[in-house]
Tab-separated table of C-alpha atoms in Angstrom:
chain	number	residue	atom	x	y	z
W	1	UNK	CA	-5.633	-19.372	-29.029
W	2	UNK	CA	-8.089	-22.169	-29.891
W	3	UNK	CA	-10.755	-22.072	-27.185
W	4	UNK	CA	-12.254	-18.884	-25.826
W	5	UNK	CA	-12.495	-18.322	-22.071
W	6	UNK	CA	-14.790	-15.783	-20.472
W	7	UNK	CA	-15.503	-14.189	-17.135
W	8	UNK	CA	-19.161	-14.953	-16.471
W	9	UNK	CA	-19.604	-13.997	-12.838
W	10	UNK	CA	-18.335	-11.095	-10.765
W	11	UNK	CA	-19.026	-10.512	-7.096
W	12	UNK	CA	-17.723	-8.401	-4.280
W	13	UNK	CA	-18.419	-7.475	-0.685
W	14	UNK	CA	-18.848	-3.965	0.561
W	15	UNK	CA	-15.469	-2.279	0.894
W	16	UNK	CA	-14.095	-0.423	3.883
W	17	UNK	CA	-13.960	-1.449	7.510
W	18	UNK	CA	-15.649	-4.804	8.112
W	19	UNK	CA	-14.226	-5.985	11.432
W	20	UNK	CA	-16.855	-8.688	11.959
W	21	UNK	CA	-15.606	-10.669	8.921
W	22	UNK	CA	-12.340	-12.563	8.488
W	23	UNK	CA	-10.767	-13.111	5.062
W	24	UNK	CA	-12.510	-16.496	4.604
W	25	UNK	CA	-15.899	-14.931	5.233
W	26	UNK	CA	-15.164	-11.989	2.966
W	27	UNK	CA	-14.158	-14.451	0.230
W	28	UNK	CA	-17.300	-16.541	0.684
W	29	UNK	CA	-19.489	-13.427	0.662
W	30	UNK	CA	-17.924	-12.359	-2.656
W	31	UNK	CA	-18.172	-15.875	-4.116
W	32	UNK	CA	-21.872	-16.064	-3.237
W	33	UNK	CA	-22.390	-12.754	-5.069
W	34	UNK	CA	-20.405	-13.922	-8.106
W	35	UNK	CA	-22.401	-17.145	-8.429
W	36	UNK	CA	-25.683	-15.268	-8.086
W	37	UNK	CA	-24.429	-12.870	-10.773
W	38	UNK	CA	-24.098	-15.683	-13.324
W	39	UNK	CA	-26.784	-18.022	-12.036
W	40	UNK	CA	-24.504	-20.956	-11.243
W	41	UNK	CA	-24.672	-23.148	-8.131
W	42	UNK	CA	-21.735	-23.797	-5.797
W	43	UNK	CA	-21.724	-27.385	-7.120
W	44	UNK	CA	-20.822	-26.082	-10.607
W	45	UNK	CA	-17.376	-25.005	-9.389
W	46	UNK	CA	-14.812	-27.647	-10.253
W	47	UNK	CA	-11.743	-25.417	-10.051
W	48	UNK	CA	-10.830	-23.081	-7.207
W	49	UNK	CA	-7.907	-20.763	-6.560
W	50	UNK	CA	-7.943	-18.729	-3.377
W	51	UNK	CA	-5.837	-15.603	-2.927
W	52	UNK	CA	-4.784	-13.964	0.360
W	53	UNK	CA	-7.095	-16.400	2.157
W	54	UNK	CA	-4.656	-18.296	4.392
W	55	UNK	CA	-5.881	-21.914	3.976
W	56	UNK	CA	-7.678	-23.442	0.969
W	57	UNK	CA	-8.871	-26.463	2.977
W	58	UNK	CA	-10.527	-24.346	5.603
W	59	UNK	CA	-12.088	-22.174	2.905
W	60	UNK	CA	-13.561	-25.230	1.147
W	61	UNK	CA	-14.848	-26.555	4.445
W	62	UNK	CA	-16.559	-23.260	5.266
W	63	UNK	CA	-17.972	-22.959	1.742
W	64	UNK	CA	-18.938	-26.629	1.411
W	65	UNK	CA	-16.896	-27.068	-1.772
W	66	UNK	CA	-15.238	-30.136	-3.329
W	67	UNK	CA	-13.551	-28.754	-6.455
W	68	UNK	CA	-11.567	-31.144	-8.657
W	69	UNK	CA	-8.716	-28.657	-8.851
W	70	UNK	CA	-7.676	-26.444	-5.953
W	71	UNK	CA	-4.748	-24.100	-5.360
W	72	UNK	CA	-3.698	-21.261	-3.091
W	73	UNK	CA	-1.697	-18.125	-3.802
W	74	UNK	CA	0.026	-15.561	-1.561
W	75	UNK	CA	-1.553	-12.226	-0.709
W	76	UNK	CA	0.435	-10.119	-3.145
W	77	UNK	CA	-1.377	-8.001	-5.705
W	78	UNK	CA	0.586	-9.429	-8.585
W	79	UNK	CA	-1.300	-12.701	-8.036
W	80	UNK	CA	-4.703	-11.473	-9.233
W	81	UNK	CA	-3.485	-11.474	-12.818
W	82	UNK	CA	-1.590	-14.728	-12.306
W	83	UNK	CA	-4.743	-16.434	-10.965
W	84	UNK	CA	-6.890	-15.238	-13.875
W	85	UNK	CA	-4.352	-16.388	-16.468
W	86	UNK	CA	-3.971	-19.715	-14.655
W	87	UNK	CA	-7.748	-20.195	-14.575
W	88	UNK	CA	-7.852	-19.694	-18.348
W	89	UNK	CA	-5.133	-22.317	-18.796
W	90	UNK	CA	-6.994	-24.802	-16.552
W	91	UNK	CA	-10.145	-24.354	-18.626
W	92	UNK	CA	-8.324	-24.581	-21.954
W	93	UNK	CA	-6.522	-27.733	-20.842
W	94	UNK	CA	-9.697	-29.419	-19.607
W	95	UNK	CA	-8.556	-29.631	-15.996
W	96	UNK	CA	-11.616	-27.672	-14.893
W	97	UNK	CA	-14.682	-26.332	-16.667
W	98	UNK	CA	-15.801	-23.660	-14.206
W	99	UNK	CA	-13.161	-21.938	-12.110
W	100	UNK	CA	-13.853	-19.720	-9.117
W	101	UNK	CA	-11.189	-17.228	-8.072
W	102	UNK	CA	-11.771	-16.053	-4.530
W	103	UNK	CA	-10.010	-13.205	-2.768
W	104	UNK	CA	-10.539	-12.099	0.813
W	105	UNK	CA	-8.662	-9.273	2.521
W	106	UNK	CA	-9.223	-8.201	6.110
W	107	UNK	CA	-6.065	-6.063	6.123
W	108	UNK	CA	-7.749	-3.011	7.595
W	109	UNK	CA	-9.382	-4.721	10.552
W	110	UNK	CA	-6.489	-7.169	10.878
W	111	UNK	CA	-4.139	-4.231	11.436
W	112	UNK	CA	-1.828	-4.974	8.491
W	113	UNK	CA	1.160	-2.641	8.308
W	114	UNK	CA	3.274	-2.075	5.238
W	115	UNK	CA	6.483	-0.856	6.814
W	116	UNK	CA	8.526	-1.058	9.972
W	117	UNK	CA	9.235	-4.184	12.010
W	118	UNK	CA	7.471	-7.093	10.343
W	119	UNK	CA	7.745	-5.601	6.839
W	120	UNK	CA	8.043	-8.543	4.473
W	121	UNK	CA	7.901	-6.658	1.162
W	122	UNK	CA	10.374	-7.708	-1.454
W	123	UNK	CA	12.541	-10.766	-1.664
W	124	UNK	CA	12.591	-12.316	1.790
W	125	UNK	CA	11.763	-9.074	3.527
W	126	UNK	CA	13.791	-5.983	4.197
W	127	UNK	CA	15.159	-6.679	7.696
W	128	UNK	CA	18.719	-6.188	6.543
W	129	UNK	CA	18.067	-2.521	5.792
W	130	UNK	CA	15.997	-1.563	8.856
W	131	UNK	CA	19.148	-0.217	10.525
W	132	UNK	CA	19.243	2.483	7.841
W	133	UNK	CA	15.529	3.140	8.202
W	134	UNK	CA	14.728	1.569	4.831
W	135	UNK	CA	11.359	-0.148	4.892
W	136	UNK	CA	7.980	-0.376	3.121
W	137	UNK	CA	6.751	-0.871	-0.447
W	138	UNK	CA	5.935	2.849	-0.448
W	139	UNK	CA	9.605	3.741	0.001
W	140	UNK	CA	10.581	1.289	-2.752
W	141	UNK	CA	8.241	3.144	-5.112
W	142	UNK	CA	9.394	6.527	-3.803
W	143	UNK	CA	12.937	5.547	-4.830
W	144	UNK	CA	11.655	4.665	-8.305
W	145	UNK	CA	9.586	7.842	-8.556
W	146	UNK	CA	12.589	10.008	-7.620
W	147	UNK	CA	14.705	8.322	-10.261
W	148	UNK	CA	11.972	8.830	-12.874
W	149	UNK	CA	11.752	12.510	-11.915
W	150	UNK	CA	15.525	12.956	-12.185
W	151	UNK	CA	15.830	11.116	-15.512
W	152	UNK	CA	12.748	12.449	-17.309
W	153	UNK	CA	11.633	15.578	-15.476
W	154	UNK	CA	8.449	13.939	-14.154
W	155	UNK	CA	6.745	16.231	-11.650
W	156	UNK	CA	4.711	16.014	-8.465
W	157	UNK	CA	1.821	17.640	-10.354
W	158	UNK	CA	1.799	14.707	-12.753
W	159	UNK	CA	1.666	12.184	-9.915
W	160	UNK	CA	-1.025	14.300	-8.279
W	161	UNK	CA	-3.022	14.297	-11.507
W	162	UNK	CA	-3.126	10.489	-11.420
W	163	UNK	CA	-4.438	10.526	-7.828
W	164	UNK	CA	-6.934	13.316	-8.541
W	165	UNK	CA	-8.265	11.678	-11.708
W	166	UNK	CA	-8.951	8.382	-9.943
W	167	UNK	CA	-10.647	10.218	-7.067
W	168	UNK	CA	-12.873	12.018	-9.573
W	169	UNK	CA	-13.839	8.579	-10.923
W	170	UNK	CA	-14.474	7.227	-7.425
W	171	UNK	CA	-16.879	10.095	-6.828
W	172	UNK	CA	-19.078	8.444	-9.488
W	173	UNK	CA	-18.797	4.961	-7.925
W	174	UNK	CA	-21.173	4.296	-5.008
W	175	UNK	CA	-19.003	1.339	-3.895
W	176	UNK	CA	-15.822	3.415	-3.526
W	177	UNK	CA	-14.397	4.032	-0.058
W	178	UNK	CA	-12.965	7.507	-0.806
W	179	UNK	CA	-15.366	9.621	-2.854
W	180	UNK	CA	-14.631	13.240	-1.968
W	181	UNK	CA	-12.839	14.970	-4.836
W	182	UNK	CA	-9.671	16.945	-4.112
W	183	UNK	CA	-7.689	19.593	-5.966
W	184	UNK	CA	-4.018	19.549	-6.906
W	185	UNK	CA	-3.528	22.121	-4.140
W	186	UNK	CA	-5.003	19.607	-1.678
W	187	UNK	CA	-2.633	17.012	-3.092
W	188	UNK	CA	0.391	19.254	-2.498
W	189	UNK	CA	-0.842	20.060	0.988
W	190	UNK	CA	-1.238	16.382	1.938
W	191	UNK	CA	1.629	15.200	4.095
W	192	UNK	CA	4.628	13.367	2.734
W	193	UNK	CA	4.879	9.744	3.773
W	194	UNK	CA	8.094	9.027	1.892
W	195	UNK	CA	9.143	11.958	-0.276
W	196	UNK	CA	8.529	12.424	-3.179
W	197	UNK	CA	5.304	10.519	-2.382
W	198	UNK	CA	2.457	12.172	-0.481
W	199	UNK	CA	-0.300	10.441	1.429
W	200	UNK	CA	-2.537	10.764	-1.656
W	201	UNK	CA	-0.009	8.823	-3.756
W	202	UNK	CA	-0.624	5.752	-1.586
W	203	UNK	CA	-3.386	3.189	-1.990
W	204	UNK	CA	-5.881	2.528	0.772
W	205	UNK	CA	-5.784	-0.267	3.319
W	206	UNK	CA	-9.233	-1.748	3.779
W	207	UNK	CA	-11.314	-4.888	4.109
W	208	UNK	CA	-13.215	-6.604	1.342
W	209	UNK	CA	-13.509	-9.562	-0.968
W	210	UNK	CA	-13.860	-10.155	-4.699
W	211	UNK	CA	-14.669	-13.306	-6.657
W	212	UNK	CA	-14.638	-14.070	-10.372
W	213	UNK	CA	-16.156	-17.071	-12.166
W	214	UNK	CA	-14.570	-18.159	-15.452
W	215	UNK	CA	-15.632	-20.810	-17.912
W	216	UNK	CA	-15.241	-21.761	-21.567
W	217	UNK	CA	-16.804	-19.435	-24.098
W	218	UNK	CA	-19.414	-21.894	-25.412
W	219	UNK	CA	-20.723	-22.530	-21.867
W	220	UNK	CA	-20.603	-18.845	-21.052
W	221	UNK	CA	-23.269	-17.939	-23.578
W	222	UNK	CA	-25.946	-19.923	-21.660
W	223	UNK	CA	-25.545	-17.922	-18.459
W	224	UNK	CA	-27.284	-14.810	-17.162
W	225	UNK	CA	-24.684	-12.164	-17.988
W	226	UNK	CA	-23.094	-11.469	-21.340
W	227	UNK	CA	-19.688	-13.178	-21.320
W	228	UNK	CA	-16.592	-11.013	-21.163
W	229	UNK	CA	-13.835	-12.771	-23.040
W	230	UNK	CA	-10.163	-13.009	-22.197
W	231	UNK	CA	-8.957	-11.934	-25.610
W	232	UNK	CA	-5.271	-11.959	-24.836
W	233	UNK	CA	-3.015	-12.245	-21.856
W	234	UNK	CA	0.636	-12.420	-20.985
W	235	UNK	CA	3.010	-12.575	-18.060
W	236	UNK	CA	6.677	-11.862	-17.516
W	237	UNK	CA	8.927	-11.409	-14.512
W	238	UNK	CA	11.977	-9.504	-13.354
W	239	UNK	CA	12.655	-11.412	-10.150
W	240	UNK	CA	16.449	-11.732	-10.304
W	241	UNK	CA	17.965	-8.887	-8.298
W	242	UNK	CA	14.495	-7.692	-7.290
W	243	UNK	CA	15.443	-6.595	-3.774
W	244	UNK	CA	16.242	-3.295	-5.468
W	245	UNK	CA	14.202	-1.204	-7.912
W	246	UNK	CA	14.816	-2.168	-11.545
W	247	UNK	CA	16.860	0.252	-13.684
W	248	UNK	CA	14.241	0.081	-16.469
W	249	UNK	CA	11.116	0.579	-14.319
W	250	UNK	CA	10.112	-3.010	-15.336
W	251	UNK	CA	9.891	-1.941	-19.008
W	252	UNK	CA	11.390	-5.184	-20.356
W	253	UNK	CA	8.901	-7.586	-18.725
W	254	UNK	CA	6.020	-5.203	-19.457
W	255	UNK	CA	6.930	-5.087	-23.124
W	256	UNK	CA	7.066	-8.869	-23.255
W	257	UNK	CA	3.664	-9.313	-21.552
W	258	UNK	CA	2.106	-6.556	-23.659
W	259	UNK	CA	3.409	-7.943	-26.957
W	260	UNK	CA	1.963	-11.373	-26.220
W	261	UNK	CA	-1.409	-10.132	-25.016
W	262	UNK	CA	-1.897	-7.740	-27.948
W	263	UNK	CA	-0.793	-10.401	-30.443
W	264	UNK	CA	-3.157	-13.014	-28.984
W	265	UNK	CA	-6.021	-10.518	-28.835
W	266	UNK	CA	-5.344	-9.404	-32.396
W	267	UNK	CA	-5.955	-5.775	-31.490
W	268	UNK	CA	-3.880	-2.608	-31.253
W	269	UNK	CA	-3.517	-0.004	-28.518
W	270	UNK	CA	-5.701	2.347	-30.551
W	271	UNK	CA	-8.675	-0.008	-30.225
W	272	UNK	CA	-8.600	-0.206	-26.399
W	273	UNK	CA	-11.580	1.520	-24.745
W	274	UNK	CA	-10.358	1.762	-21.144
W	275	UNK	CA	-7.407	0.880	-18.939
W	276	UNK	CA	-7.260	-0.733	-15.512
W	277	UNK	CA	-3.781	-0.133	-14.103
W	278	UNK	CA	-2.567	-1.642	-10.838
W	279	UNK	CA	-2.186	1.499	-8.734
W	280	UNK	CA	-0.551	0.582	-5.454
W	281	UNK	CA	1.185	3.978	-5.745
W	282	UNK	CA	0.754	6.704	-8.357
W	283	UNK	CA	4.197	6.249	-10.006
W	284	UNK	CA	3.327	2.641	-10.891
W	285	UNK	CA	0.653	4.026	-13.222
W	286	UNK	CA	3.289	6.078	-15.053
W	287	UNK	CA	5.627	3.100	-15.371
W	288	UNK	CA	2.772	0.958	-16.740
W	289	UNK	CA	1.756	3.511	-19.385
W	290	UNK	CA	5.320	3.466	-20.711
W	291	UNK	CA	5.996	-0.250	-20.366
W	292	UNK	CA	2.736	-1.381	-21.937
W	293	UNK	CA	3.267	0.962	-24.860
W	294	UNK	CA	0.659	3.697	-24.354
W	295	UNK	CA	3.386	6.342	-24.491
W	296	UNK	CA	7.135	6.501	-25.003
W	297	UNK	CA	9.902	6.062	-22.458
W	298	UNK	CA	9.878	8.970	-20.027
W	299	UNK	CA	6.725	10.470	-21.561
W	300	UNK	CA	4.158	9.204	-19.065
W	301	UNK	CA	4.138	12.331	-16.912
W	302	UNK	CA	3.266	14.567	-19.855
W	303	UNK	CA	0.757	11.967	-21.088
W	304	UNK	CA	-1.085	12.024	-17.766
W	305	UNK	CA	-0.920	15.831	-17.540
W	306	UNK	CA	-2.810	16.034	-20.842
W	307	UNK	CA	-5.792	14.456	-19.097
W	308	UNK	CA	-5.825	11.218	-21.130
W	309	UNK	CA	-6.801	9.050	-18.119
W	310	UNK	CA	-10.057	10.847	-17.292
W	311	UNK	CA	-13.536	9.540	-18.080
W	312	UNK	CA	-14.541	10.926	-21.457
W	313	UNK	CA	-10.900	11.293	-22.530
W	314	UNK	CA	-8.787	8.998	-24.719
W	315	UNK	CA	-8.046	6.194	-22.224
W	316	UNK	CA	-10.368	6.318	-19.218
W	317	UNK	CA	-8.325	4.600	-16.511
W	318	UNK	CA	-9.381	3.016	-13.214
W	319	UNK	CA	-12.943	4.150	-13.711
W	320	UNK	CA	-13.885	2.677	-10.327
W	321	UNK	CA	-11.318	4.831	-8.523
W	322	UNK	CA	-8.768	2.024	-8.359
W	323	UNK	CA	-6.694	1.095	-5.333
W	324	UNK	CA	-6.104	4.760	-4.593
W	325	UNK	CA	-9.771	5.622	-4.073
W	326	UNK	CA	-12.170	2.691	-4.557
W	327	UNK	CA	-10.576	-0.043	-2.485
W	328	UNK	CA	-7.239	-1.833	-2.185
W	329	UNK	CA	-8.408	-5.166	-3.545
W	330	UNK	CA	-5.004	-5.997	-5.035
W	331	UNK	CA	-6.010	-6.016	-8.682
W	332	UNK	CA	-9.189	-8.057	-8.194
W	333	UNK	CA	-11.599	-5.130	-8.103
W	334	UNK	CA	-9.903	-3.622	-11.177
W	335	UNK	CA	-10.535	-6.857	-13.078
W	336	UNK	CA	-14.145	-6.821	-11.828
W	337	UNK	CA	-14.446	-3.240	-13.084
W	338	UNK	CA	-13.040	-4.262	-16.494
W	339	UNK	CA	-15.763	-6.896	-16.786
W	340	UNK	CA	-18.523	-4.556	-15.615
W	341	UNK	CA	-17.458	-1.803	-18.014
W	342	UNK	CA	-17.649	-4.201	-20.955
W	343	UNK	CA	-21.050	-5.489	-19.842
W	344	UNK	CA	-22.262	-1.877	-19.606
W	345	UNK	CA	-24.422	-0.583	-16.814
W	346	UNK	CA	-21.733	1.236	-14.808
W	347	UNK	CA	-24.006	4.255	-14.479
W	348	UNK	CA	-22.374	7.653	-14.391
W	349	UNK	CA	-18.919	6.164	-14.786
W	350	UNK	CA	-19.766	3.991	-17.800
W	351	UNK	CA	-17.260	4.258	-20.647
W	352	UNK	CA	-19.101	4.829	-23.929
W	353	UNK	CA	-18.953	1.928	-26.436
W	354	UNK	CA	-16.677	-0.032	-24.153
W	355	UNK	CA	-15.533	-3.075	-26.142
W	356	UNK	CA	-11.940	-3.739	-25.033
W	357	UNK	CA	-10.374	-3.128	-21.618
W	358	UNK	CA	-6.714	-3.673	-20.797
W	359	UNK	CA	-5.787	-4.703	-17.230
W	360	UNK	CA	-2.102	-4.348	-16.450
W	361	UNK	CA	-0.023	-4.760	-13.328
W	362	UNK	CA	3.622	-3.963	-12.992
W	363	UNK	CA	5.869	-5.305	-10.249
W	364	UNK	CA	8.612	-7.963	-10.280
W	365	UNK	CA	5.820	-10.068	-11.781
W	366	UNK	CA	4.033	-8.345	-14.660
W	367	UNK	CA	0.585	-9.394	-15.866
W	368	UNK	CA	-1.457	-8.136	-18.814
W	369	UNK	CA	-5.023	-9.111	-19.701
W	370	UNK	CA	-7.109	-7.744	-22.567
W	371	UNK	CA	-10.834	-8.262	-22.034
W	372	UNK	CA	-13.276	-8.071	-24.931
W	373	UNK	CA	-16.989	-7.982	-25.622
W	374	UNK	CA	-16.496	-10.360	-28.525
W	375	UNK	CA	-14.720	-13.748	-28.464
W	376	UNK	CA	-12.363	-12.805	-31.309
A	1	UNK	CA	13.335	0.394	18.142
A	2	UNK	CA	14.686	-0.459	14.738
A	3	UNK	CA	15.902	-4.052	14.730
A	4	UNK	CA	19.681	-4.073	14.480
A	5	UNK	CA	21.428	-6.317	11.990
A	6	UNK	CA	22.129	-9.888	13.059
A	7	UNK	CA	25.898	-10.182	13.127
A	8	UNK	CA	26.151	-13.907	13.838
A	9	UNK	CA	24.812	-15.204	10.532
A	10	UNK	CA	25.854	-15.687	6.929
A	11	UNK	CA	26.775	-11.979	6.635
A	12	UNK	CA	29.191	-12.040	9.585
A	13	UNK	CA	32.329	-11.408	7.473
A	14	UNK	CA	30.681	-8.251	6.083
A	15	UNK	CA	29.927	-6.872	9.547
A	16	UNK	CA	33.355	-7.803	10.902
A	17	UNK	CA	34.988	-6.003	8.005
A	18	UNK	CA	32.941	-2.846	8.632
A	19	UNK	CA	34.217	-2.805	12.227
A	20	UNK	CA	37.725	-2.807	10.776
A	21	UNK	CA	36.873	0.022	8.357
A	22	UNK	CA	36.737	-2.172	5.273
A	23	UNK	CA	34.051	-3.360	2.881
A	24	UNK	CA	33.997	-7.079	2.126
A	25	UNK	CA	31.378	-8.881	0.089
A	26	UNK	CA	31.132	-12.343	-1.412
A	27	UNK	CA	32.872	-12.942	-4.738
A	28	UNK	CA	31.950	-15.947	-6.837
A	29	UNK	CA	34.903	-18.348	-7.136
A	30	UNK	CA	33.778	-19.336	-10.619
A	31	UNK	CA	32.490	-16.239	-12.489
A	32	UNK	CA	33.872	-13.502	-10.230
A	33	UNK	CA	30.571	-11.641	-9.776
A	34	UNK	CA	30.249	-9.895	-6.409
A	35	UNK	CA	27.148	-10.353	-4.270
A	36	UNK	CA	25.583	-9.204	-1.020
A	37	UNK	CA	23.777	-10.260	1.158
A	38	UNK	CA	25.345	-13.670	1.533
A	39	UNK	CA	24.065	-16.567	-0.538
A	40	UNK	CA	25.414	-20.105	-0.829
A	41	UNK	CA	25.105	-20.148	-4.608
A	42	UNK	CA	25.985	-17.506	-7.182
A	43	UNK	CA	22.785	-16.221	-8.855
A	44	UNK	CA	24.711	-15.777	-12.138
A	45	UNK	CA	26.464	-19.148	-12.529
A	46	UNK	CA	25.064	-21.114	-9.543
A	47	UNK	CA	28.560	-22.014	-8.365
A	48	UNK	CA	28.973	-22.821	-4.679
A	49	UNK	CA	32.577	-21.522	-4.657
A	50	UNK	CA	33.140	-18.100	-3.141
A	51	UNK	CA	35.351	-16.012	-0.938
A	52	UNK	CA	34.777	-12.817	1.044
A	53	UNK	CA	36.676	-10.212	-0.881
A	54	UNK	CA	37.628	-6.678	0.101
A	55	UNK	CA	36.229	-4.183	-2.427
A	56	UNK	CA	36.747	-0.474	-3.015
A	57	UNK	CA	34.633	1.509	-0.502
A	58	UNK	CA	33.317	3.726	-3.280
A	59	UNK	CA	30.254	3.855	-5.456
A	60	UNK	CA	27.566	6.086	-6.923
A	61	UNK	CA	24.088	7.177	-5.881
A	62	UNK	CA	21.296	5.630	-7.965
A	63	UNK	CA	18.308	7.220	-6.275
A	64	UNK	CA	17.006	8.374	-2.875
A	65	UNK	CA	13.910	9.090	-0.822
A	66	UNK	CA	13.153	11.039	2.336
A	67	UNK	CA	11.156	9.384	5.119
A	68	UNK	CA	8.634	11.697	6.781
A	69	UNK	CA	6.589	8.987	8.415
A	70	UNK	CA	8.356	7.414	11.417
A	71	UNK	CA	8.418	3.631	11.100
A	72	UNK	CA	11.071	3.138	13.815
A	73	UNK	CA	10.894	4.917	17.153
A	74	UNK	CA	14.601	5.686	17.457
A	75	UNK	CA	15.016	7.174	13.985
A	76	UNK	CA	14.091	10.841	13.899
A	77	UNK	CA	12.266	11.963	10.755
A	78	UNK	CA	12.869	13.309	8.238
A	79	UNK	CA	15.795	11.128	7.250
A	80	UNK	CA	17.152	10.191	3.839
A	81	UNK	CA	17.746	6.735	2.402
A	82	UNK	CA	20.027	6.417	-0.609
A	83	UNK	CA	20.448	3.542	-3.010
A	84	UNK	CA	24.108	3.090	-3.779
A	85	UNK	CA	25.827	0.915	-6.349
A	86	UNK	CA	29.330	0.083	-5.211
A	87	UNK	CA	31.957	0.133	-7.934
A	88	UNK	CA	32.104	-3.690	-7.654
A	89	UNK	CA	28.434	-3.816	-8.723
A	90	UNK	CA	26.817	-4.643	-5.376
A	91	UNK	CA	23.783	-2.535	-4.462
A	92	UNK	CA	22.998	-1.272	-0.968
A	93	UNK	CA	20.485	0.873	0.844
A	94	UNK	CA	22.189	3.350	3.151
A	95	UNK	CA	22.125	6.906	4.479
A	96	UNK	CA	24.068	9.917	3.253
A	97	UNK	CA	26.474	11.658	5.627
A	98	UNK	CA	26.959	15.377	5.045
A	99	UNK	CA	24.806	15.501	1.896
A	100	UNK	CA	21.529	17.440	1.930
A	101	UNK	CA	18.733	15.800	-0.105
A	102	UNK	CA	18.786	18.727	-2.561
A	103	UNK	CA	22.453	18.050	-3.297
A	104	UNK	CA	21.799	14.431	-4.235
A	105	UNK	CA	21.766	13.428	-7.884
A	106	UNK	CA	21.912	10.245	-9.914
A	107	UNK	CA	25.520	9.248	-10.399
A	108	UNK	CA	26.879	11.271	-7.474
A	109	UNK	CA	30.205	9.650	-6.521
A	110	UNK	CA	30.279	8.610	-2.865
A	111	UNK	CA	32.750	7.017	-0.464
A	112	UNK	CA	32.176	4.882	2.618
A	113	UNK	CA	31.767	6.281	6.121
A	114	UNK	CA	32.006	3.676	8.880
A	115	UNK	CA	29.555	4.629	11.619
A	116	UNK	CA	29.860	2.666	14.862
A	117	UNK	CA	26.438	2.410	16.507
A	118	UNK	CA	27.258	-0.261	19.120
A	119	UNK	CA	30.569	-1.912	20.065
A	120	UNK	CA	29.588	-4.841	17.804
A	121	UNK	CA	27.821	-3.050	14.964
A	122	UNK	CA	29.231	-0.563	12.468
A	123	UNK	CA	26.955	0.672	9.690
A	124	UNK	CA	28.101	1.483	6.149
A	125	UNK	CA	27.095	5.018	5.225
A	126	UNK	CA	28.278	7.323	2.447
A	127	UNK	CA	29.700	10.831	2.004
A	128	UNK	CA	30.517	12.716	-1.198
A	129	UNK	CA	33.666	11.394	-2.819
A	130	UNK	CA	36.455	13.916	-3.255
A	131	UNK	CA	37.283	14.491	-6.910
A	132	UNK	CA	40.473	12.593	-7.752
A	133	UNK	CA	43.283	14.752	-9.096
C-alpha cells in the first residue's frame, strides 16, 4: 500500500441513557470531541460518512458542514469497519484529505427492540418465521452457538468466560456502562434469553456517539496526537443464503479478510498486542478467534478457557469492556479503544508495549483492520 | 400476537400446498436448484424460469435454540425453534413436534407435520422420522 493513512482524532459522548439527545446530536457531540482531540477545525473536514444517523443532509445542516464527499450507511455494526476502510480508500485516492466518520445511536432512549414484531435483522427481516416464534439476532447467534457446542464440545463456561473477562476489563474503564464484576456462578444464574445464551451473553442497548478523524500519514504527524496507522485491512462477505446461519461460522470470509490485512500490514499474529472483537454476543468472539486465525477450527472455547483474552495475558481483548460491558457502539467504540491503546494512556487497562491492535468483526460482512504505532 | 404469514403473496403456492398436506417450493427451470421463500430470479443462475414443485416432506435438523424470553404474546415460553434442511436443500426455521430439546442432535432425520392453526393457515413443523426398513 503506497500511502499511509492514520486515525488522528477520536471522540465519544458519555454512554448509557441520554434521552435528551437524538442520534444527530450524539454524533455531533462525538465529532466535536474528535476534532478537539486532534486540533482540527470543522472546516478541515472534506469527507464525511455518517452511520446510524438517519439523514446526512440534516446532520450537515446541524453541524454546519460542507464536505466535498458525503455518504450515509445503515445502522448495522458491520458498517463501522466498512466506513473506516472506505475512508482510507477516499484518502488514498485523493477524493478527500480529512475524513470524519460520525456515529450516533439513541437506541436505548429510542426504545429499539431486537426481536418480535418489527424485527428487521437479516436479509429483509424475519417476518416469515414469526409464526414459529423465530426472531431476533440473539436467536440467530444462539442457533450458531448450539451448533458449535454440538460439533466441538464448546461449553457454557467458555462463553461465560468471554463475558466475565470483558466485564473485568470494563471495571477498569471509567466510561463503561456495566462495571460490576461477576463470577461464572453469576453467569450461570443469569436468566436464559434464548438458550444456550444467557442474558450476560448479550450486548447492551444504550445511547451514545463515536467519531473518528482520518487523514494521510504525512498530514497526521503535524497534529496533536500521535497518529495511529491503518497498517492493513480487508473485507469479505457471505451474503448469499444469509437468512440462515452459515455452516462454517463465517470462517471463509474471515480467512480472506485476515489474509489480506496481515499481508498488507506485513505482520504476523504473534506480533499483535491486543484484539478488539465485535462482541454482539459471546459466541461471535469464539467464531472470530477461529476465523481470523488465532486458534484452530473448533478450538476457540479451550483457547478462551485458558485465559488468553484477559489483560496481562497473551491477547488482551476488548480492553474497554466491549459491547457486552462498555457500550453497544456497534464496533465504533472498539476502534476508538484500539487507537487509544496504541497511543497509550489507557490507565489501569493499558496494554503494555501496545504497538499493533487487530479489530475484527464477523457477520455476513466481515471486516478486519490492523492498527499500528508505526506507518510500516 | 405473532404476525401470521401472509398467504396472498409470492409464497401462496407454498401455503396452499401445506393446507393439502404437501410441501411445494420453487424449482429453477434452468439449473434445477430449489428455493424458498419465493424469488423471481434464481440466486444460482439468475434464470427467471421456475415452477412450484412438490418435494419430499423430509429433512434433517441442523441446529436449534430454546426461547425463554417471550417476544410474542400468544407463544408460551419456553419453546424450541429448529433449523431444518429439507432433503431438496431448502432451509427452514420451524418447531419440533414430540421431540424434547435434549433429544435433538445435528443430523436428526425429521418428517413434516402439518399443523392447521387457522382455516387458511397450516404451519410446517417436524417430528422424528421413522427409521426406514
